[in-house]
């Protein structure tokens, strides 16, 4: 009986072999009854199938049947127990009826199974689920009865179906392989063989897992199924091995003949048309365009070779596979073919690579030559153009650009040398294998070498000519930079001198509050004038240098323009202003010195006070006067407020002089009051003295007149005598 025929009944799980064993090592058969009506026919069919699985040796140890009546009626339980007598009376050792708690007590008294033991042929006991472990170990019971044994009915049923299918198909296939070994069923054999291996592996996996930790222990029928599977697999392998050997021997010769034919096809093409294609490609071209055309042609040749190289790779793999499993005679033949094929392919690939390297180097050489030629043309065009920049910055920029272009040319020439050397080296490598060919033309290689050398020499000469022109242009541009620099610095000198003049007129107004401060300001003014003098001299020197540079550059259109007149005009204005400033400081110094002297002296002459007063008023008048420039224009020192502040300081000092004058007058008045009495007493005496003096003077005048008359008379006589 096969499980597939009663599959719907088996899925109902009316009875099952969990794999558990009783203490006598007998198998445990479980019949789980439920409240639904259980078909005795289906139960009988299930029991018949289950009892057909174990071997006779297992059956001889007897079964322990567990009838789970906790969810069923008593009459059904009794019917099932009686049915066991008819189905498996000899194999049953013990029937354990699991009863519900305190439900069948009265009914059991009407039917005592233990009294019927002789008639039934086995012992029947009523037991509660929690007391079932008295007869069976917990590890042999499923979790329905409080045990730890795992059981999956669906998994068990699937394995039975696979096992029965495997047994049926393997037996059929084994019969076919025995009859015919040269059929095309090898694929089917492989497929079935894989399926059987999976089943065997699964059964062995369950066996090796064991029952540790409560894992499901395999049923004995599964352990018995493994030898059957293994035996069938061994038989299949044996027959299939014979079949494969026959096929291998038959196909080996055909493979060797096919490989030999393909190897010779590859060798003949590479040594024939392939080599001829390479012989026709020896030149490197004379420009980038021709080099690119040669590279495209070479790529076409490589494409043709690639197809044969792909065949070589495939053949090499096939030969390697055959060498690993071939016999001694076959190995020698295969190695000879492999060596011949490898030598030819590697030689041709080396020639292709060398030619490719030559073309790449030539393309790079021609590209660098073209780029360098363009750079030289650009540099030459820049050198031939007239230099007429607007300022020194543009000249510096042009000079920098010129130097950069020259450096670019030098770098390009260095790169050209390197790439030219590389081309020559690559061509030497190409010539080494080209000379091995009998029909290789050596003249083309010599032409290529001469062309590369000629291009390098031409670029060297062009670069040298440009360098000479750059030296001349550099000198001229540096002189122009110096010219513009002199002009700019001269203008700057004019600006500085103008700023000094502006500072002199606007800020140099104060004259000092005393002689010490005025003397200090006078020293600073002299230094200030020295700075202006240095600035003026510097501007003059720059303008003279400008004239010399213009003559050297033959630049008649450029001159100092209005810079020199501006410089002279500003300098004249500055000298006039500086002289006026110095005169004012000197006048102020005289004023403060005289004022301080008269203010410090106890006895002062009125004349000294008058002199100081006159000097101060002259200084005040000088402050109100403008500076008159040579062109007739006028300019005042500072603002009116600054002038007023300076004049106020002078007036304050004049006020002190007036106070000193008043003090002198008051002292004289006091002296006059004390001497009035003496003057009254001595008045007459003085008057008499005056009169006496007048008389004496009168007498002297008379005597003098008389002497004069005598002298006149003497002189008259002398005239008459003559």
XYZ file of C-alpha atoms in Angstrom:
722
model
C 0.000 0.000 0.000
C 1.293 3.471 -0.953
C 0.572 6.639 1.009
C -0.467 8.470 -2.134
C -3.535 6.236 -2.474
C -4.929 7.065 0.987
C -3.405 10.539 1.296
C -6.702 12.277 2.309
C -7.192 9.706 5.088
C -3.597 10.015 6.316
C -3.909 13.796 6.477
C -6.700 13.389 9.047
C -4.148 12.020 11.551
C -6.496 9.270 12.813
C -3.430 7.419 14.059
C 0.333 8.002 13.880
C 3.689 6.598 14.861
C 5.435 9.430 16.717
C 8.795 7.646 16.894
C 8.563 7.208 20.650
C 9.261 3.855 22.309
C 8.083 2.168 25.478
C 10.328 0.716 28.098
C 10.533 -2.561 26.162
C 11.754 -0.607 23.060
C 8.462 -1.230 21.380
C 7.016 1.427 19.102
C 4.261 3.696 20.413
C 1.118 3.907 18.253
C -1.109 6.852 19.098
C -4.831 6.999 18.207
C -6.165 10.509 18.994
C -9.982 10.262 19.185
C -12.180 13.366 19.105
C -15.810 14.247 19.553
C -16.525 13.845 15.820
C -17.652 10.485 14.516
C -14.568 8.495 13.660
C -14.856 6.256 10.586
C -13.720 2.780 11.571
C -12.954 1.989 7.965
C -10.630 4.954 7.605
C -9.054 4.168 10.960
C -8.544 0.580 9.865
C -6.940 1.700 6.594
C -4.652 4.056 8.524
C -3.632 1.274 10.918
C -2.969 -1.135 8.058
C -0.662 1.449 6.393
C 1.171 2.318 9.571
C 1.704 -1.364 10.493
C 3.212 -2.000 7.036
C 6.047 0.450 7.671
C 8.037 -1.138 10.557
C 10.181 -4.174 9.937
C 9.405 -7.599 11.318
C 12.073 -7.125 13.940
C 10.362 -3.992 15.195
C 6.973 -5.669 15.166
C 8.328 -8.571 17.238
C 9.048 -6.159 20.109
C 5.371 -5.277 20.211
C 3.434 -2.012 20.149
C 2.171 0.167 22.936
C -1.066 1.749 21.791
C -2.226 5.024 23.352
C -5.926 5.601 22.783
C -6.643 9.236 23.632
C -10.296 9.222 24.665
C -10.344 12.539 26.480
C -12.410 14.164 23.737
C -14.437 11.087 22.692
C -17.257 8.883 23.947
C -16.878 5.660 25.811
C -18.552 3.466 23.194
C -16.135 4.732 20.516
C -13.160 3.998 22.767
C -14.450 0.509 23.403
C -15.018 -0.058 19.674
C -11.488 1.025 18.876
C -10.006 -1.275 21.541
C -11.978 -4.206 20.218
C -10.933 -3.319 16.654
C -7.290 -3.622 17.727
C -7.991 -7.246 18.563
C -8.936 -7.870 14.953
C -6.289 -5.689 13.305
C -3.101 -6.295 15.306
C -3.750 -8.668 18.183
C -0.324 -10.327 18.131
C 1.694 -7.100 17.844
C -0.028 -5.188 20.658
C 1.654 -5.471 24.050
C -0.209 -2.777 25.958
C -3.152 -0.479 25.339
C -3.282 2.684 27.411
C -6.670 4.340 27.302
C -6.333 7.954 28.373
C -9.560 8.807 30.152
C -11.071 12.114 31.086
C -10.922 13.021 34.781
C -13.770 11.326 36.805
C -16.142 10.762 33.924
C -16.172 7.047 33.046
C -15.984 5.579 36.566
C -19.501 4.084 36.568
C -19.350 2.843 33.005
C -16.017 1.179 33.421
C -17.519 -1.168 35.996
C -19.699 -2.639 33.289
C -16.699 -3.483 31.094
C -13.483 -4.434 32.728
C -10.715 -4.729 30.116
C -8.445 -6.498 32.506
C -10.890 -9.362 32.776
C -10.847 -9.675 28.997
C -7.072 -9.838 28.719
C -6.991 -13.472 27.715
C -9.672 -12.996 25.148
C -8.242 -9.757 23.733
C -4.628 -10.931 23.686
C -3.223 -7.753 25.229
C -3.481 -5.745 28.409
C -5.729 -2.694 28.548
C -5.399 -0.073 31.265
C -7.308 3.118 31.963
C -5.055 5.926 32.961
C -5.147 9.703 33.291
C -2.928 11.811 31.074
C -0.818 12.984 33.982
C -0.199 9.363 35.095
C 0.777 8.079 31.682
C 4.436 8.576 32.554
C 4.231 5.577 34.877
C 4.290 3.368 31.830
C 6.126 5.496 29.267
C 9.056 7.870 29.718
C 8.187 11.595 29.245
C 10.826 11.975 26.537
C 8.963 9.350 24.484
C 5.603 11.135 24.768
C 4.407 14.029 22.647
C 3.387 17.332 24.153
C -0.303 16.235 24.048
C 0.474 13.978 26.987
C 2.920 16.278 28.753
C 6.012 14.814 27.044
C 8.925 16.469 25.275
C 8.959 14.496 22.012
C 8.471 16.670 18.907
C 6.265 15.320 16.159
C 5.110 17.018 12.940
C 2.539 14.938 11.125
C 2.682 16.958 7.884
C 6.465 16.677 7.749
C 6.314 12.947 8.343
C 3.714 12.512 5.625
C 5.749 14.530 3.101
C 8.837 12.433 3.774
C 6.861 9.244 3.254
C 5.583 10.532 -0.070
C 9.083 11.517 -1.218
C 10.546 8.208 -0.084
C 7.922 6.143 -1.881
C 8.291 8.270 -5.043
C 12.070 7.930 -4.858
C 11.844 4.153 -4.479
C 9.482 3.807 -7.406
C 11.371 6.084 -9.814
C 14.813 4.825 -8.830
C 13.809 1.243 -9.447
C 12.418 2.135 -12.864
C 15.497 4.175 -13.806
C 17.839 1.473 -12.611
C 16.135 -1.035 -14.904
C 16.481 1.345 -17.852
C 20.200 2.025 -17.233
C 20.868 -1.638 -16.996
C 19.363 -2.207 -20.445
C 20.694 0.814 -22.334
C 23.867 2.703 -21.360
C 24.189 4.830 -24.485
C 20.821 6.623 -24.339
C 20.328 10.355 -23.795
C 18.892 9.930 -20.341
C 21.978 11.196 -18.641
C 20.277 14.473 -17.853
C 17.379 12.611 -16.269
C 19.784 10.487 -14.300
C 21.525 13.588 -13.028
C 18.264 15.142 -11.987
C 16.943 12.051 -10.193
C 20.318 11.447 -8.650
C 20.240 14.972 -7.201
C 16.722 14.424 -5.844
C 17.727 11.189 -4.145
C 20.761 12.824 -2.619
C 18.564 15.514 -1.120
C 16.291 12.942 0.440
C 19.212 10.951 1.819
C 20.807 14.112 3.203
C 17.554 15.090 4.908
C 17.128 11.683 6.470
C 20.728 11.683 7.667
C 20.324 15.173 9.061
C 17.443 14.029 11.203
C 19.380 11.022 12.310
C 22.441 13.014 13.323
C 20.448 15.635 15.212
C 19.393 12.908 17.702
C 17.067 13.501 20.597
C 19.156 15.868 22.694
C 17.329 18.770 24.249
C 13.910 17.329 23.411
C 14.531 17.201 19.653
C 12.384 14.871 17.587
C 13.899 11.397 17.540
C 13.668 9.737 14.095
C 11.309 6.883 13.610
C 12.761 3.499 13.114
C 11.173 3.222 9.682
C 13.174 6.275 8.674
C 16.386 4.666 9.851
C 15.431 1.607 7.843
C 14.676 3.769 4.793
C 18.212 5.148 4.731
C 19.898 1.855 3.760
C 17.317 1.403 1.027
C 18.018 4.871 -0.348
C 21.761 4.352 -0.102
C 21.559 0.995 -1.844
C 19.495 2.406 -4.678
C 21.869 5.357 -5.042
C 24.882 3.089 -5.157
C 23.261 0.988 -7.873
C 22.382 4.096 -9.840
C 25.909 5.478 -9.503
C 27.402 2.225 -10.679
C 25.226 2.047 -13.777
C 25.641 5.747 -14.498
C 29.424 5.504 -14.157
C 29.477 2.763 -16.764
C 27.337 4.904 -19.011
C 29.601 7.934 -18.576
C 32.732 5.954 -19.254
C 31.318 4.689 -22.560
C 30.336 8.227 -23.546
C 33.689 9.609 -22.470
C 35.680 7.137 -24.507
C 33.519 7.776 -27.516
C 33.702 11.600 -27.277
C 37.363 11.932 -26.298
C 38.678 11.152 -29.746
C 36.185 13.461 -31.379
C 37.265 16.314 -29.024
C 40.947 15.750 -29.765
C 40.342 15.806 -33.515
C 38.233 18.959 -33.263
C 40.814 20.757 -31.078
C 43.638 19.836 -33.446
C 41.694 21.217 -36.397
C 40.921 24.496 -34.610
C 44.501 24.886 -33.400
C 45.855 24.562 -36.898
C 43.302 27.047 -38.201
C 44.457 29.641 -35.647
C 48.167 28.973 -36.275
C 47.807 29.103 -40.075
C 45.914 32.400 -40.013
C 48.287 34.126 -37.567
C 51.393 33.022 -39.429
C 49.846 33.755 -42.815
C 47.347 36.616 -43.340
C 47.931 38.039 -39.845
C 51.663 38.426 -40.346
C 51.148 39.884 -43.835
C 48.885 42.575 -42.382
C 51.583 43.602 -39.917
C 54.289 43.652 -42.583
C 52.402 46.320 -44.511
C 52.270 48.614 -41.452
C 55.717 50.073 -40.748
C 55.462 53.855 -41.152
C 54.630 56.295 -38.343
C 53.267 59.189 -40.460
C 54.399 62.791 -40.594
C 51.482 64.485 -38.792
C 48.718 63.837 -36.292
C 46.240 63.203 -39.102
C 48.313 60.487 -40.711
C 49.162 59.002 -37.299
C 45.441 58.788 -36.454
C 44.748 57.112 -39.790
C 47.479 54.565 -39.063
C 46.021 53.946 -35.591
C 42.580 53.325 -37.066
C 44.089 50.871 -39.545
C 45.934 49.144 -36.727
C 42.715 48.903 -34.692
C 41.099 47.131 -37.633
C 44.013 44.687 -37.711
C 43.723 44.162 -33.941
C 40.000 43.539 -34.324
C 40.712 40.781 -36.834
C 43.311 39.275 -34.524
C 40.971 39.514 -31.521
C 38.584 37.038 -33.099
C 41.367 34.469 -33.423
C 42.703 35.278 -29.947
C 39.239 34.548 -28.561
C 39.379 31.165 -30.269
C 42.832 30.676 -28.710
C 41.522 31.389 -25.210
C 38.656 28.971 -25.682
C 40.960 26.274 -27.063
C 43.417 26.806 -24.213
C 40.648 26.292 -21.671
C 39.481 23.151 -23.438
C 43.011 21.772 -23.594
C 43.581 22.539 -19.898
C 40.384 20.697 -19.011
C 41.420 17.678 -21.076
C 44.943 17.665 -19.615
C 43.615 17.336 -16.071
C 41.806 14.093 -16.923
C 43.658 12.755 -19.961
C 45.803 9.676 -20.329
C 49.538 9.766 -20.924
C 49.401 9.554 -24.729
C 46.626 12.140 -24.913
C 48.473 14.463 -22.532
C 51.590 14.499 -24.696
C 49.584 15.279 -27.822
C 47.590 18.010 -26.063
C 50.681 19.644 -24.574
C 52.343 19.787 -27.983
C 49.274 21.464 -29.482
C 49.021 23.864 -26.549
C 52.683 24.866 -26.788
C 52.498 25.464 -30.514
C 49.346 27.535 -30.165
C 50.747 29.600 -27.273
C 54.034 30.351 -29.038
C 52.337 31.614 -32.167
C 49.680 33.649 -30.315
C 52.122 35.246 -27.897
C 54.495 36.154 -30.715
C 51.728 37.755 -32.747
C 50.298 39.559 -29.696
C 53.749 40.924 -28.872
C 54.101 42.293 -32.394
C 50.655 43.910 -32.183
C 51.470 45.490 -28.836
C 54.827 46.778 -30.071
C 53.204 48.277 -33.157
C 50.488 49.836 -31.002
C 53.102 51.357 -28.701
C 54.970 52.787 -31.682
C 51.803 54.356 -33.087
C 50.805 55.793 -29.706
C 54.256 57.264 -29.185
C 54.242 58.654 -32.758
C 50.793 60.177 -32.258
C 51.945 61.817 -29.020
C 55.130 63.031 -30.768
C 53.231 64.558 -33.671
C 50.718 66.128 -31.282
C 53.482 67.690 -29.211
C 55.199 68.875 -32.403
C 52.022 70.538 -33.609
C 51.377 72.145 -30.221
C 54.966 73.358 -29.949
C 54.826 74.786 -33.468
C 51.690 76.719 -32.560
C 53.346 77.986 -29.392
C 56.391 79.148 -31.353
C 54.152 80.879 -33.900
C 52.300 82.667 -31.115
C 55.549 83.715 -29.462
C 56.970 84.930 -32.766
C 53.800 86.904 -33.493
C 54.034 88.548 -30.087
C 57.679 89.421 -30.707
C 56.956 90.902 -34.141
C 54.149 93.130 -32.850
C 54.961 96.712 -31.887
C 55.229 97.509 -28.210
C 53.041 100.492 -27.418
C 51.593 99.969 -23.972
C 49.835 102.744 -22.112
C 51.527 102.362 -18.752
C 54.123 100.387 -16.831
C 51.578 97.887 -15.498
C 50.607 96.825 -19.022
C 54.300 96.462 -19.911
C 54.819 94.296 -16.828
C 51.831 92.217 -17.878
C 53.176 91.843 -21.426
C 56.614 90.973 -20.088
C 55.112 88.369 -17.777
C 53.087 86.947 -20.662
C 56.234 86.853 -22.801
C 58.153 84.972 -20.087
C 55.262 82.538 -19.636
C 55.121 81.840 -23.354
C 58.866 81.257 -23.399
C 58.620 78.875 -20.456
C 55.758 77.079 -22.206
C 57.899 76.715 -25.308
C 60.804 75.372 -23.252
C 58.520 72.874 -21.524
C 57.041 71.859 -24.881
C 60.494 71.356 -26.375
C 61.553 69.255 -23.382
C 58.410 67.145 -23.782
C 59.134 66.823 -27.507
C 62.636 65.521 -26.760
C 61.269 62.926 -24.346
C 58.556 61.767 -26.724
C 60.962 61.734 -29.659
C 63.374 59.551 -27.672
C 60.475 57.253 -26.771
C 59.451 56.964 -30.428
C 62.981 56.051 -31.438
C 63.187 53.418 -28.689
C 59.820 51.931 -29.684
C 60.845 51.846 -33.323
C 64.029 49.987 -32.359
C 61.844 47.368 -30.666
C 59.675 47.150 -33.760
C 62.743 46.821 -35.955
C 64.040 43.916 -33.857
C 61.132 41.666 -34.813
C 60.675 43.211 -38.250
C 64.213 42.235 -39.242
C 63.350 38.641 -38.433
C 60.875 38.688 -41.290
C 62.566 38.010 -44.577
C 60.523 40.534 -46.548
C 60.676 43.376 -44.039
C 61.785 46.643 -45.745
C 64.523 48.263 -43.618
C 64.337 51.544 -45.561
C 61.029 52.585 -43.968
C 62.471 52.349 -40.455
C 65.443 54.531 -41.452
C 63.110 57.113 -42.973
C 61.064 57.184 -39.749
C 64.183 57.774 -37.646
C 65.446 60.544 -39.926
C 62.027 62.239 -39.897
C 61.876 62.293 -36.076
C 65.400 63.629 -35.777
C 64.793 66.321 -38.420
C 61.634 67.526 -36.636
C 63.470 67.762 -33.308
C 66.369 69.719 -34.879
C 63.983 72.128 -36.615
C 62.136 72.833 -33.367
C 65.434 73.420 -31.581
C 66.460 76.049 -34.180
C 63.097 77.814 -34.076
C 63.205 77.906 -30.296
C 66.749 79.349 -30.309
C 65.753 82.130 -32.731
C 62.787 83.014 -30.561
C 64.986 83.080 -27.454
C 67.314 85.602 -29.104
C 64.380 87.808 -30.032
C 62.951 87.456 -26.526
C 66.227 88.707 -25.035
C 66.088 91.845 -27.182
C 62.394 92.398 -26.474
C 62.925 91.804 -22.748
C 65.636 94.490 -22.596
C 63.469 96.980 -24.460
C 60.447 96.271 -22.277
C 62.497 96.570 -19.109
C 63.719 99.979 -20.295
C 60.139 100.977 -21.014
C 59.122 99.790 -17.566
C 61.902 101.941 -16.141
C 60.756 104.879 -18.283
C 57.185 104.629 -17.071
C 58.431 104.164 -13.560
C 60.499 107.339 -13.775
C 57.537 109.243 -15.163
C 55.254 107.910 -12.474
C 57.779 108.700 -9.751
C 58.298 112.217 -11.151
C 54.544 112.808 -11.031
C 54.580 111.426 -7.529
C 57.348 113.867 -6.611
C 55.177 116.721 -7.938
C 52.267 115.433 -5.870
C 54.447 115.182 -2.768
C 55.782 118.704 -3.294
C 52.218 119.969 -3.790
C 51.185 118.252 -0.565
C 54.124 119.857 1.270
C 53.112 123.274 -0.119
C 49.520 122.679 0.897
C 50.600 121.600 4.387
C 52.865 124.651 4.671
C 50.122 127.096 3.768
C 47.317 125.447 5.745
C 48.947 124.148 8.906
C 52.168 126.141 9.415
C 50.509 129.246 10.881
C 51.472 129.425 14.558
C 54.549 131.482 15.503
C 55.049 130.237 19.050
C 54.169 131.700 22.432
C 57.772 132.370 23.489
C 61.236 132.525 22.046
C 62.037 128.900 22.853
C 58.991 127.563 21.050
C 59.566 129.911 18.125
C 63.191 128.812 17.850
C 62.035 125.142 17.831
C 59.485 125.871 15.126
C 62.178 127.650 13.116
C 64.386 124.531 13.275
C 61.492 122.329 12.215
C 60.750 124.690 9.354
C 64.305 124.359 8.092
C 64.018 120.560 8.158
C 60.673 120.798 6.394
C 62.294 122.886 3.679
C 65.114 120.344 3.391
C 62.562 117.588 2.765
C 60.929 119.656 0.049
C 64.328 120.377 -1.482
C 65.119 116.636 -1.577
C 61.745 115.942 -3.193
C 62.355 118.593 -5.840
C 65.864 117.276 -6.575
C 64.498 113.701 -6.812
C 61.861 114.816 -9.335
C 64.479 116.629 -11.420
C 66.709 113.542 -11.503
C 63.788 111.351 -12.571
C 62.883 113.688 -15.400
C 66.503 113.727 -16.582
C 66.502 109.885 -16.530
C 63.283 109.951 -18.585
C 64.981 111.995 -21.268
C 67.929 109.571 -21.395
C 65.614 106.519 -21.658
C 63.586 108.112 -24.433
C 66.776 108.723 -26.372
C 67.872 105.095 -25.809
C 64.492 103.765 -26.944
C 64.343 106.251 -29.817
C 60.978 107.212 -28.506
C 60.680 110.719 -29.899
C 56.946 110.871 -29.358
C 57.306 110.676 -25.545
C 58.636 113.449 -23.375
C 58.240 114.747 -19.866
C 55.286 116.840 -21.033
C 54.032 119.315 -18.458
C 55.643 117.473 -15.552
C 58.758 119.665 -15.499
C 56.833 122.986 -15.671
C 54.519 121.751 -12.937
C 57.471 120.726 -10.812
C 59.175 124.130 -11.273
C 55.945 126.054 -10.678
C 55.169 124.191 -7.447
C 58.771 124.557 -6.300
C 58.752 128.321 -6.872
C 55.496 128.629 -4.961
C 56.949 126.544 -2.179
C 60.171 128.604 -1.975
C 58.206 131.876 -1.819
C 55.934 130.471 0.880
C 58.843 128.970 2.803
C 60.779 132.269 2.704
C 57.764 134.154 3.953
C 57.256 131.592 6.686
C 60.915 131.816 7.718
C 60.830 135.641 7.786
C 57.743 135.587 9.971
C 59.342 133.083 12.347
C 62.545 135.158 12.514
C 60.527 138.354 13.160
C 58.542 136.509 15.824
C 61.762 135.232 17.369
C 63.170 138.801 17.551
C 59.913 140.029 19.018
C 59.681 137.345 21.717
C 63.379 137.652 22.569
C 63.213 141.446 23.006
C 59.909 141.221 24.893
C 61.209 138.610 27.281
C 64.334 140.721 27.895
C 62.517 143.951 28.721
C 59.984 142.101 30.829
C 62.702 140.480 32.887
C 64.902 143.607 33.387
C 64.274 145.905 36.382
C 65.496 149.103 34.721
C 64.218 149.415 31.199
C 64.663 152.223 28.788
C 61.606 153.612 27.160
C 63.349 153.251 23.843
C 63.592 149.505 24.353
C 59.881 149.322 25.038
C 59.196 151.364 21.960
C 61.374 149.071 19.899
C 59.553 145.952 21.111
C 56.211 147.570 20.483
C 57.264 148.517 16.980
C 58.489 145.015 16.240
C 55.218 143.455 17.471
C 53.098 145.804 15.411
C 55.218 145.066 12.371
C 54.632 141.332 12.968
C 50.893 141.880 13.232
C 50.922 143.753 9.990
C 52.923 140.925 8.372
C 50.327 138.347 9.437
C 47.616 140.161 7.530
C 49.554 140.112 4.282
C 49.130 137.208 1.723
C 51.874 135.257 -0.018
C 52.291 136.538 -3.556
C 53.430 133.829 -6.007
C 55.523 134.497 -9.119
C 52.469 134.175 -11.346
C 50.718 136.976 -9.381
C 48.322 134.765 -7.473
C 47.918 135.198 -3.729
C 47.494 132.740 -0.870
C 47.092 133.320 2.873
C 48.622 131.152 5.577
C 45.930 129.062 7.220
C 42.359 130.132 7.821
C 41.298 133.514 9.191
C 40.697 131.854 12.537
C 44.232 130.472 12.631
C 45.653 133.916 11.755
C 43.488 135.559 14.402
C 44.683 133.068 17.034
C 48.319 133.750 16.155
C 47.770 137.539 16.200
C 46.014 137.233 19.551
C 49.188 135.717 21.053
C 51.260 138.655 19.780
C 48.752 141.167 21.140
C 48.838 139.530 24.544
C 52.605 139.970 24.612
C 52.213 143.623 23.491
C 49.743 144.122 26.302
C 52.387 142.963 28.739
C 54.786 145.515 27.218
C 52.223 148.314 27.743
C 51.737 147.213 31.322
C 55.514 147.413 31.761
C 55.484 150.934 30.287
C 52.784 152.019 32.744
C 54.780 150.637 35.619
C 57.782 152.742 34.568
C 55.687 155.868 34.268
C 54.207 155.392 37.733
C 57.718 155.010 39.206
C 58.849 158.246 37.562
C 55.898 160.175 38.931
C 56.756 159.101 42.441
C 60.344 160.255 41.955
C 59.180 163.652 40.640
C 57.042 164.477 43.753
C 59.960 163.868 46.125
C 62.310 166.214 44.220
C 59.987 169.281 43.831
C 61.378 171.095 46.949
C 64.997 170.659 45.937
C 64.126 171.919 42.522
C 62.609 175.094 44.061
C 65.788 175.751 46.097
C 68.108 174.895 43.327
C 65.965 176.554 40.705
C 67.694 179.888 40.939
C 71.116 178.308 41.074
C 70.285 176.281 38.089
C 68.946 179.248 36.306
C 72.100 181.237 37.157
C 74.205 178.364 35.952
C 72.269 178.325 32.737
C 72.697 182.055 32.264
C 76.393 181.798 33.080
C 76.726 179.032 30.576
C 74.874 181.108 27.994
C 77.199 184.039 28.596
C 80.278 181.913 28.347
C 78.942 180.461 25.166
C 78.270 183.956 23.840
C 81.838 185.034 24.591
C 83.177 181.947 22.923
C 81.062 182.623 19.882
C 82.338 186.204 19.719
C 85.926 185.075 19.932
C 85.310 182.544 17.265
C 83.736 185.169 15.050
C 86.720 187.469 15.578
C 89.132 184.687 14.722
C 87.089 183.949 11.694
C 87.237 187.553 10.605
C 91.014 187.585 11.107
C 91.284 184.409 9.072
C 89.180 185.928 6.332
C 91.326 188.996 6.228
C 94.509 186.929 6.091
C 93.122 184.906 3.293
C 92.081 188.008 1.378
C 95.560 189.464 1.677
C 97.065 186.255 0.488
C 94.817 186.353 -2.554
C 95.880 189.902 -3.281
C 99.569 188.998 -3.011
C 99.119 186.264 -5.556
